[in-house]
Short mmCIF file of C-alpha atoms (C1' of nucleotides) in Angstrom, two decimals:
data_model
loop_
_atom_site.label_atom_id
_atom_site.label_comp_id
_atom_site.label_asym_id
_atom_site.label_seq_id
_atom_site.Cartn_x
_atom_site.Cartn_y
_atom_site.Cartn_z
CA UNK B 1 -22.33 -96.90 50.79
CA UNK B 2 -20.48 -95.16 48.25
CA UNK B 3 -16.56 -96.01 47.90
CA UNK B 4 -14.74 -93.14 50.47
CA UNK B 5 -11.72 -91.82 48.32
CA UNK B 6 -8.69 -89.83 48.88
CA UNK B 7 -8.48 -89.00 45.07
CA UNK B 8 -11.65 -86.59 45.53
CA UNK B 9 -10.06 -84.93 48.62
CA UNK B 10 -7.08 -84.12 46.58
CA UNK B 11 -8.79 -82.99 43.48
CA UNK B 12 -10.72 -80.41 45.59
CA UNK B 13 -7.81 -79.33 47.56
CA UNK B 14 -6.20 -78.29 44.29
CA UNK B 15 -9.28 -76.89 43.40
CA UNK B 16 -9.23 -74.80 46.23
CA UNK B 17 -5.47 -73.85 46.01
CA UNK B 18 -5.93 -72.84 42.52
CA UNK B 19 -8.52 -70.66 43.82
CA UNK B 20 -6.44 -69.04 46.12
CA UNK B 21 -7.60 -70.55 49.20
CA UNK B 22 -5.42 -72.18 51.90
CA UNK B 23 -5.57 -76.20 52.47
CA UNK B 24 -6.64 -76.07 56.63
CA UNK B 25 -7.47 -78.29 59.02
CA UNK B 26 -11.03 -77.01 59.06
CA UNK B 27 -11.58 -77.91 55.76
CA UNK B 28 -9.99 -80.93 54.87
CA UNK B 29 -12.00 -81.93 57.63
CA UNK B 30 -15.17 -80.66 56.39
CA UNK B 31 -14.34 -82.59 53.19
CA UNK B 32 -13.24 -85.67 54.78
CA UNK B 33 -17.01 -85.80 56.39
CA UNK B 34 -18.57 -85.07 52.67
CA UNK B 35 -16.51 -87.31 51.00
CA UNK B 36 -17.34 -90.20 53.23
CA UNK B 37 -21.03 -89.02 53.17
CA UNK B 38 -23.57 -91.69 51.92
CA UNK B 39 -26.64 -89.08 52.07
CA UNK B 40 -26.21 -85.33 52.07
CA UNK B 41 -25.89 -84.24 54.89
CA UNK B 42 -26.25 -80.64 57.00
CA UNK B 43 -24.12 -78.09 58.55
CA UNK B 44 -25.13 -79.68 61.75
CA UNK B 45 -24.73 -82.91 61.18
CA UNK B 46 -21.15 -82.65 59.06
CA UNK B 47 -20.27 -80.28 62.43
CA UNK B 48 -21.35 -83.13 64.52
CA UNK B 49 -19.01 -85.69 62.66
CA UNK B 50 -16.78 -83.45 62.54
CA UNK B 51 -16.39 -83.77 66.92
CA UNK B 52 -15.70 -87.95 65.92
CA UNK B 53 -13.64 -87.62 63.36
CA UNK B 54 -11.18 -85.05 62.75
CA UNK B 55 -8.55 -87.01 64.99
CA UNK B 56 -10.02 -85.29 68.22
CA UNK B 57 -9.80 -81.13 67.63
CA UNK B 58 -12.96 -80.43 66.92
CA UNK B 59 -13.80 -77.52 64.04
CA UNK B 60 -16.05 -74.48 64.92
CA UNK B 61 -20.05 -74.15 63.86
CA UNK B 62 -18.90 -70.53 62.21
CA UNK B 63 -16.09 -72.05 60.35
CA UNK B 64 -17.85 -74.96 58.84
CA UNK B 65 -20.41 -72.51 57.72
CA UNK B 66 -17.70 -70.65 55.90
CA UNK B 67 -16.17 -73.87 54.41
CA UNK B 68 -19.26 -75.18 52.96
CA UNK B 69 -20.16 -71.92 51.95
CA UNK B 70 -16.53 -71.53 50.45
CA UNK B 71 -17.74 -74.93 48.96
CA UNK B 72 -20.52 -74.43 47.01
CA UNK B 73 -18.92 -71.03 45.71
CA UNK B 74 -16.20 -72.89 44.02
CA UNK B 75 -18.97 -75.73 42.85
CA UNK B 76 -17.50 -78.33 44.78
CA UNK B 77 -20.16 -79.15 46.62
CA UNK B 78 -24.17 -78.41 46.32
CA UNK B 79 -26.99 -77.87 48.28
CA UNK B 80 -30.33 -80.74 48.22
CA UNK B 81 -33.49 -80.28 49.63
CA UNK B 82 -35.84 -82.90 50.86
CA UNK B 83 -39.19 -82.01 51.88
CA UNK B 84 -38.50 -80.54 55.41
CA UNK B 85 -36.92 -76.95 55.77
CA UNK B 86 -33.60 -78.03 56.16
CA UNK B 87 -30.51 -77.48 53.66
CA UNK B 88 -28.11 -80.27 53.11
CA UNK B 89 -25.13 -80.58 51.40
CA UNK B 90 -23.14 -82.88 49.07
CA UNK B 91 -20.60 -83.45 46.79
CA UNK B 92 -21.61 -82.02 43.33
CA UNK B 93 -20.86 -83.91 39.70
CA UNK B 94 -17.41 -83.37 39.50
CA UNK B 95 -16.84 -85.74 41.96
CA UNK B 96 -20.11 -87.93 42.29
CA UNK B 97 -21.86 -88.64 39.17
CA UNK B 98 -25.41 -86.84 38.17
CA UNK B 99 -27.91 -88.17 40.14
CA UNK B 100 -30.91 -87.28 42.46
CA UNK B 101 -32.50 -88.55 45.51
CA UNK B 102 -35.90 -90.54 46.74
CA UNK B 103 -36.99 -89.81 49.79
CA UNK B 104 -39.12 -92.24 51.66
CA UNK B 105 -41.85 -90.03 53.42
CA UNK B 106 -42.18 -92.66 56.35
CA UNK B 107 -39.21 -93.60 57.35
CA UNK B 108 -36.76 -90.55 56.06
CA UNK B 109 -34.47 -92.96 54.14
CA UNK B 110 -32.89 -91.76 51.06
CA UNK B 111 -31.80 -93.64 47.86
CA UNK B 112 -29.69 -92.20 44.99
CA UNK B 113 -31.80 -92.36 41.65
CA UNK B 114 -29.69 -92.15 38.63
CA UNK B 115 -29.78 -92.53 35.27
CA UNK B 116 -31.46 -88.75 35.87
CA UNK B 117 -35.15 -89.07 34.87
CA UNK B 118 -35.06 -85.55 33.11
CA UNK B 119 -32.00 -86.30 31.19
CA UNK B 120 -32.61 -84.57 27.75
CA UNK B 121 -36.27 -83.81 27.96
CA UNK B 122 -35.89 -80.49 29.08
CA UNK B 123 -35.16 -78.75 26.14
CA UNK B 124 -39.05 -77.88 24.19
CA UNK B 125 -38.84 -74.60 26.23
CA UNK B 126 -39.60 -72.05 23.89
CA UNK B 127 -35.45 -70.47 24.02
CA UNK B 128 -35.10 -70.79 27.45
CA UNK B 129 -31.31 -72.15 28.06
CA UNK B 130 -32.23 -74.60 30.92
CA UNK B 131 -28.24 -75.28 32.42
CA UNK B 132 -29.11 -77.35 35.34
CA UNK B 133 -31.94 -78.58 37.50
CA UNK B 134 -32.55 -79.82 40.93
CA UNK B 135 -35.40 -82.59 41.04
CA UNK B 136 -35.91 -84.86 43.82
CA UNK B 137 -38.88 -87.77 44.51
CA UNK B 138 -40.53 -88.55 47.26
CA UNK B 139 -42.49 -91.55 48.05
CA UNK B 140 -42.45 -94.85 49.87
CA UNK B 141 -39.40 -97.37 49.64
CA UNK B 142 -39.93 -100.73 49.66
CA UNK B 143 -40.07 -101.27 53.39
CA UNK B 144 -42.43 -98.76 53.89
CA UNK B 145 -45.00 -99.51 51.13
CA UNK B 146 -48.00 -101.33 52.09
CA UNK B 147 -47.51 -104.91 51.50
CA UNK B 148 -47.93 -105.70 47.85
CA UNK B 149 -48.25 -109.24 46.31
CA UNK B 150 -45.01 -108.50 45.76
CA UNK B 151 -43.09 -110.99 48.04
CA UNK B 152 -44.72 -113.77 46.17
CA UNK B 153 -44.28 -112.91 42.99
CA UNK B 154 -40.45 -113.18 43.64
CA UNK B 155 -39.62 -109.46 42.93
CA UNK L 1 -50.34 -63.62 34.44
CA UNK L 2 -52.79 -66.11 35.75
CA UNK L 3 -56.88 -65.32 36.06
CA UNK L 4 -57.52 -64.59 39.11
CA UNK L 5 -60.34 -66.25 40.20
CA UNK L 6 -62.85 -66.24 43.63
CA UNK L 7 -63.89 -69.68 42.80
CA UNK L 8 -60.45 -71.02 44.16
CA UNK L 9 -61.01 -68.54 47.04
CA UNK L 10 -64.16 -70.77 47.38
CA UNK L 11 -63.35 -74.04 47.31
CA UNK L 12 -60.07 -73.50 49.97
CA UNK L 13 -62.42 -71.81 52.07
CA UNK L 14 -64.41 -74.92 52.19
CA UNK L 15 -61.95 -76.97 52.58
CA UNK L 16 -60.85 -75.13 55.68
CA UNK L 17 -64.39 -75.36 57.18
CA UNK L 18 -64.82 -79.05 56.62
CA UNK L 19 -61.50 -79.68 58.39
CA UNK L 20 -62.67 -77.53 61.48
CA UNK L 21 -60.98 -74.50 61.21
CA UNK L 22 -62.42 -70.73 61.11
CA UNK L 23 -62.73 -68.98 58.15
CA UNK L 24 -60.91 -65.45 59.24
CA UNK L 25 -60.04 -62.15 57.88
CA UNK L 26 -56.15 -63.05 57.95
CA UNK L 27 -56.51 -66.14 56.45
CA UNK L 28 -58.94 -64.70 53.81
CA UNK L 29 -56.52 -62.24 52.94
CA UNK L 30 -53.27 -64.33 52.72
CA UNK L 31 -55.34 -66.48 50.42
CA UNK L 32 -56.49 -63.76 48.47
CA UNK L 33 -52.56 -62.86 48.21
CA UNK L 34 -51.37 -66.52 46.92
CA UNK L 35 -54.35 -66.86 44.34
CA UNK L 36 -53.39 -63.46 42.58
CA UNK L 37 -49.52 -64.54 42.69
CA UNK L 38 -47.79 -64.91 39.67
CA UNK L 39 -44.94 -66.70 41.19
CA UNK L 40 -44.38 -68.10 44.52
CA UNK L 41 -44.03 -65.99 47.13
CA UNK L 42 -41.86 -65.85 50.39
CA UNK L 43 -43.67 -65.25 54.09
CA UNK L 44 -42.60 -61.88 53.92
CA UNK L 45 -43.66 -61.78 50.87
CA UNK L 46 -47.29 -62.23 51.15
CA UNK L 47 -47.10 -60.37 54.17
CA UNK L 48 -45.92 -56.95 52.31
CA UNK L 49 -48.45 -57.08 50.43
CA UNK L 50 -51.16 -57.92 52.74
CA UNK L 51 -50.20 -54.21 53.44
CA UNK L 52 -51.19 -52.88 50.52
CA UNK L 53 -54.55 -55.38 50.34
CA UNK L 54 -56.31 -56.65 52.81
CA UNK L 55 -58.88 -53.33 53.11
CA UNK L 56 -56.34 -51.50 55.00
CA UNK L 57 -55.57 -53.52 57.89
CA UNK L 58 -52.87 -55.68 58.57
CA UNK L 59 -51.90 -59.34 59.58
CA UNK L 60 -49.40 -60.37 61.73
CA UNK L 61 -46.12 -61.75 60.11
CA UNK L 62 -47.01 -64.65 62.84
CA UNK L 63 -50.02 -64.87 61.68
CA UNK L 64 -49.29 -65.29 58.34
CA UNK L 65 -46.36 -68.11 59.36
CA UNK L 66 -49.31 -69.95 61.25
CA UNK L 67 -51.68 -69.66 58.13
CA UNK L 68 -49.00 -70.87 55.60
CA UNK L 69 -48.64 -73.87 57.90
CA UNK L 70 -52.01 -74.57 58.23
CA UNK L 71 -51.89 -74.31 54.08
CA UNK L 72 -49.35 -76.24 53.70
CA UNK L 73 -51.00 -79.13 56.38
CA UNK L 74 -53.82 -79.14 54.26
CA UNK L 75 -52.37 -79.56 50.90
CA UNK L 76 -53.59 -75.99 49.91
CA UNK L 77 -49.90 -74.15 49.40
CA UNK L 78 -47.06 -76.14 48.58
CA UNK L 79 -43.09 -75.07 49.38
CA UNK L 80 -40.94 -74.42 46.44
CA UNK L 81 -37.06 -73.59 46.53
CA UNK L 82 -35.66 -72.04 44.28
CA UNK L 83 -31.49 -71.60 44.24
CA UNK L 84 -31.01 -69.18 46.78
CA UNK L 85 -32.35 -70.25 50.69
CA UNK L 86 -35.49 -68.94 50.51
CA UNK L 87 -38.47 -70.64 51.45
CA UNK L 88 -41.52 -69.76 48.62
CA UNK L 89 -45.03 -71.03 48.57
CA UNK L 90 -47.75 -71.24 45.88
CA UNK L 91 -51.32 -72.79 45.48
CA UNK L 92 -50.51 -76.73 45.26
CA UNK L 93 -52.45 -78.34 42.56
CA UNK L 94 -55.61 -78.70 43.64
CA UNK L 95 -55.78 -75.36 42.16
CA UNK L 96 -53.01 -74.90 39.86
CA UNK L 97 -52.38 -77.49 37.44
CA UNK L 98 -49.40 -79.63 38.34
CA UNK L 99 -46.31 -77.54 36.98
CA UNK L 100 -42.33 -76.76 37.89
CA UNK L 101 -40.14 -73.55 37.38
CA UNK L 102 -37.73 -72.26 35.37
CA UNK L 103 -35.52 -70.06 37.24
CA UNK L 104 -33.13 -67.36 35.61
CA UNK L 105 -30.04 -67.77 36.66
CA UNK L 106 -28.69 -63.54 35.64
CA UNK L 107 -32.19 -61.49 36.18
CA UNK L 108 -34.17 -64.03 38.85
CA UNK L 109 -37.37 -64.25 36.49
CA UNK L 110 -39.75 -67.41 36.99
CA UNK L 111 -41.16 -69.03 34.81
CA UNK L 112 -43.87 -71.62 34.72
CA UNK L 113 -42.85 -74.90 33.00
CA UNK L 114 -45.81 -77.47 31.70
CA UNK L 115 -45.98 -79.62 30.73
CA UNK L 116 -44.21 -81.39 33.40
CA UNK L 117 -40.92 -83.14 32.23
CA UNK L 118 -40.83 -85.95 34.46
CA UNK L 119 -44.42 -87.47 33.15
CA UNK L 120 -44.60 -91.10 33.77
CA UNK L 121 -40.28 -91.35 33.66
CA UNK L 122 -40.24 -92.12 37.79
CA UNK L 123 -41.16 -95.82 37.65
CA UNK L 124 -38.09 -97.52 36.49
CA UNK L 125 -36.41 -97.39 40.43
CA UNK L 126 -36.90 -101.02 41.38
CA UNK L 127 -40.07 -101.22 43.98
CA UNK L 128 -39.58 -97.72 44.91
CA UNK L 129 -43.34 -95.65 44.94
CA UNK L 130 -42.77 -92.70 43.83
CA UNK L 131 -45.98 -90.38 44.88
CA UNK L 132 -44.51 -86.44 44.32
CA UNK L 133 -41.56 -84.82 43.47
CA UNK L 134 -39.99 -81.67 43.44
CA UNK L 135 -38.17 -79.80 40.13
CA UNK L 136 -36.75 -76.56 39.07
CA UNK L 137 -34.96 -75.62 36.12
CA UNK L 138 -32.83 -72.84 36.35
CA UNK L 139 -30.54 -71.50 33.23
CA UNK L 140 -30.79 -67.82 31.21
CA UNK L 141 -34.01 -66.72 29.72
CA UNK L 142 -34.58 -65.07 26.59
CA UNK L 143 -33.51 -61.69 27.50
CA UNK L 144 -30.50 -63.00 29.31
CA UNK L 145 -29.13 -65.53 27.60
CA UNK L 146 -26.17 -64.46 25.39
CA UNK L 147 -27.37 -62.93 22.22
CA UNK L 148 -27.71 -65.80 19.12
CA UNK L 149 -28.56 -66.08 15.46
CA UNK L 150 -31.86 -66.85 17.44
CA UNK L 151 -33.51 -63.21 16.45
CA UNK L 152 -32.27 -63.41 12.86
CA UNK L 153 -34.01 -67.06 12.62
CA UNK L 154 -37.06 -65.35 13.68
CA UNK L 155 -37.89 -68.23 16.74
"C1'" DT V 1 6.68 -62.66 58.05
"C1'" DT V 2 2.22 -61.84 56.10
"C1'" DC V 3 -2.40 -62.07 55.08
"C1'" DA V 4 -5.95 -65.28 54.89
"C1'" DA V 5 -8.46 -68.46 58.04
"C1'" DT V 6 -10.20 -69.58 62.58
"C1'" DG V 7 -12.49 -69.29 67.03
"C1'" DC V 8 -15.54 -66.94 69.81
"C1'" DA V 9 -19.11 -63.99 70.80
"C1'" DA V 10 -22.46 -61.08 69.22
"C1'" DA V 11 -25.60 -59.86 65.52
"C1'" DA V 12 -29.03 -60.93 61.95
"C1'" DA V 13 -32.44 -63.43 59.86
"C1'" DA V 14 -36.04 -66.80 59.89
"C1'" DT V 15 -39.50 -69.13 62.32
"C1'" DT V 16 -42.00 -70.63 66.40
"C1'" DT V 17 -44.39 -70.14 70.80
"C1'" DG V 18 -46.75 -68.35 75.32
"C1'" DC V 19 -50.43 -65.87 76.62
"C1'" DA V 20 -54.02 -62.34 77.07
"C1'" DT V 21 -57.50 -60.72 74.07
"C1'" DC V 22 -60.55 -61.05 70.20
"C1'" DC V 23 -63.96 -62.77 67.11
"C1'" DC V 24 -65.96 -66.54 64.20
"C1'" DA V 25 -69.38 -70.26 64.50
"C1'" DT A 1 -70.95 -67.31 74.46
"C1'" DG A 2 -67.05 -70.68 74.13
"C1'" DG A 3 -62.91 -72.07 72.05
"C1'" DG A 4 -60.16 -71.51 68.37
"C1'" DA A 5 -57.49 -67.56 66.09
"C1'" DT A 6 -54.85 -63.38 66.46
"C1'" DG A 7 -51.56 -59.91 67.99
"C1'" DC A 8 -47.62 -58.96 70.42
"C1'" DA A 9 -43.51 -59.95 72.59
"C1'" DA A 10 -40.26 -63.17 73.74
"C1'" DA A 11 -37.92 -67.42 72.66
"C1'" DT A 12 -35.78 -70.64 69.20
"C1'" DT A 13 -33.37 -71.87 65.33
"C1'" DT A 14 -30.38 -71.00 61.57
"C1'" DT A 15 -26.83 -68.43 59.51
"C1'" DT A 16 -23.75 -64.51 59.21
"C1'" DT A 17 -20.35 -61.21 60.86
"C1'" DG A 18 -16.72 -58.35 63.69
"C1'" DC A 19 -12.49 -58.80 65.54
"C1'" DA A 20 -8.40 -60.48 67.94
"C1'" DT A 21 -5.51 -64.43 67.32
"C1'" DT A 22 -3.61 -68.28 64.76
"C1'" DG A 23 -1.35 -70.59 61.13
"C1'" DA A 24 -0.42 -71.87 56.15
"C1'" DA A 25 2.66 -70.52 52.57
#
DNA sequence: TTCAATGCAAAAAATTTGCATCCCA
DNA sequence: TGGGATGCAAATTTTTTGCATTGAA
């Protein structure tokens, strides 16, 4: 669980008023929910912590659409895709360091993988300016792998 | 372009009939679709041009959701995602050699990337079994990318 | 006070499903 | 010929949008 921190909030909300966007409810909200985030999350889910948190009003579906859309506009925050349709969000590198995710494919639970496996490899393209990339693994962890002599070796 | 070729036609058709299902004209002609593709291709996609194919007459956009499932259950397609929402799906590698995408980021062309940049890099996570992943490049290509000594170096 | 932001409902877009009919095996 | 596959329409799911009202600056 990653260390929750104010500082991020208030980098982004100067982000935001630099862009020319109010500092609302709604969002600090929304960004209270993705700063706290351990896994990215989606629109549902941040909408359904939203009804917890948030100090009792609750924030509409439509307007946490247009907040994390707002969001990922201004690069604060990205989108990640695990194998399933669905889009999730989190915090991008300004405020949570380059890294991608495993997936177990049992049991759904994700792990941060960082130093980034593709870190300067990408670049025997033939002139094509790669500028980012979205990677993500998928696999077993280690409670979901069949048992290995593993346990008694100590590891 | 890739070679288009009936022997993949072949061998997915096989693999259909071994696992118990029909070999059909919509199915035939979504495959035929996918193995000509260049690039991956959304549902509606494949389905536009089943118009144009498929001897004249049509599938059923349903129908062509229910066969890209069935695909996808049997390992023949695989999903890709590129930056925007989109869901895209190409021939998985039993019968395209295991390969990622560079997506530009100003004109939307895609790219094939091989060989793959994430080789044998996966297995320093600590127990974790990595069996697949998922990565696309996205940046400017040639044509797009801001003009450089590049054509004067002759590269 | 003013104009952007929100809530709410309705609209779009994307995907799935029920069911009568069709057609591959 | 029997049961899975398809077409078609309707239902879901996901996301966006119009508009009157609210609220941050």
């Amino acid at each position: 669980v990653p260390l929750l921190s104010f500082a991020d909030v208030d980098r982004i909300r100067t982000v935001l008023v630099r862009a020319g966007h109010a500092w609302t409810r709604p969002r600090a909200a929304v960004l209270s929910v993705l700063v706290a985030a351990a896994v990215p999350l989606k629109v549902e889910e941040i909408h359904a912590q939203l009804g917890r948190r948030g100090g009792g009003r609750t924030v509409n579906l439509s307007s946490v659409y247009r907040t994390v859309n707002l969001l990922r506009g201004l690069g604060v925050v990205r989108p990640v895709r695990f194998g399933d349709g669905a889009q999730r969000f989190e915090l991008a590198e300004d405020d949570r360091e380059h890294h991608h995710h495993f997936v177990c494919e049992r049991c759904g639970r994700v792990e941060d993988v960082r130093p980034c496996p593709v870190e300067g490899v990408d670049l025997e393209l033939g002139g094509l300016a790669v500028r980012s990339h979205h990677l993500e693994l998928f696999g077993l962890c280690l409670g979901c792998a069949p048992t290995e002599p593993r346990d008694r070796v100590g590891v």
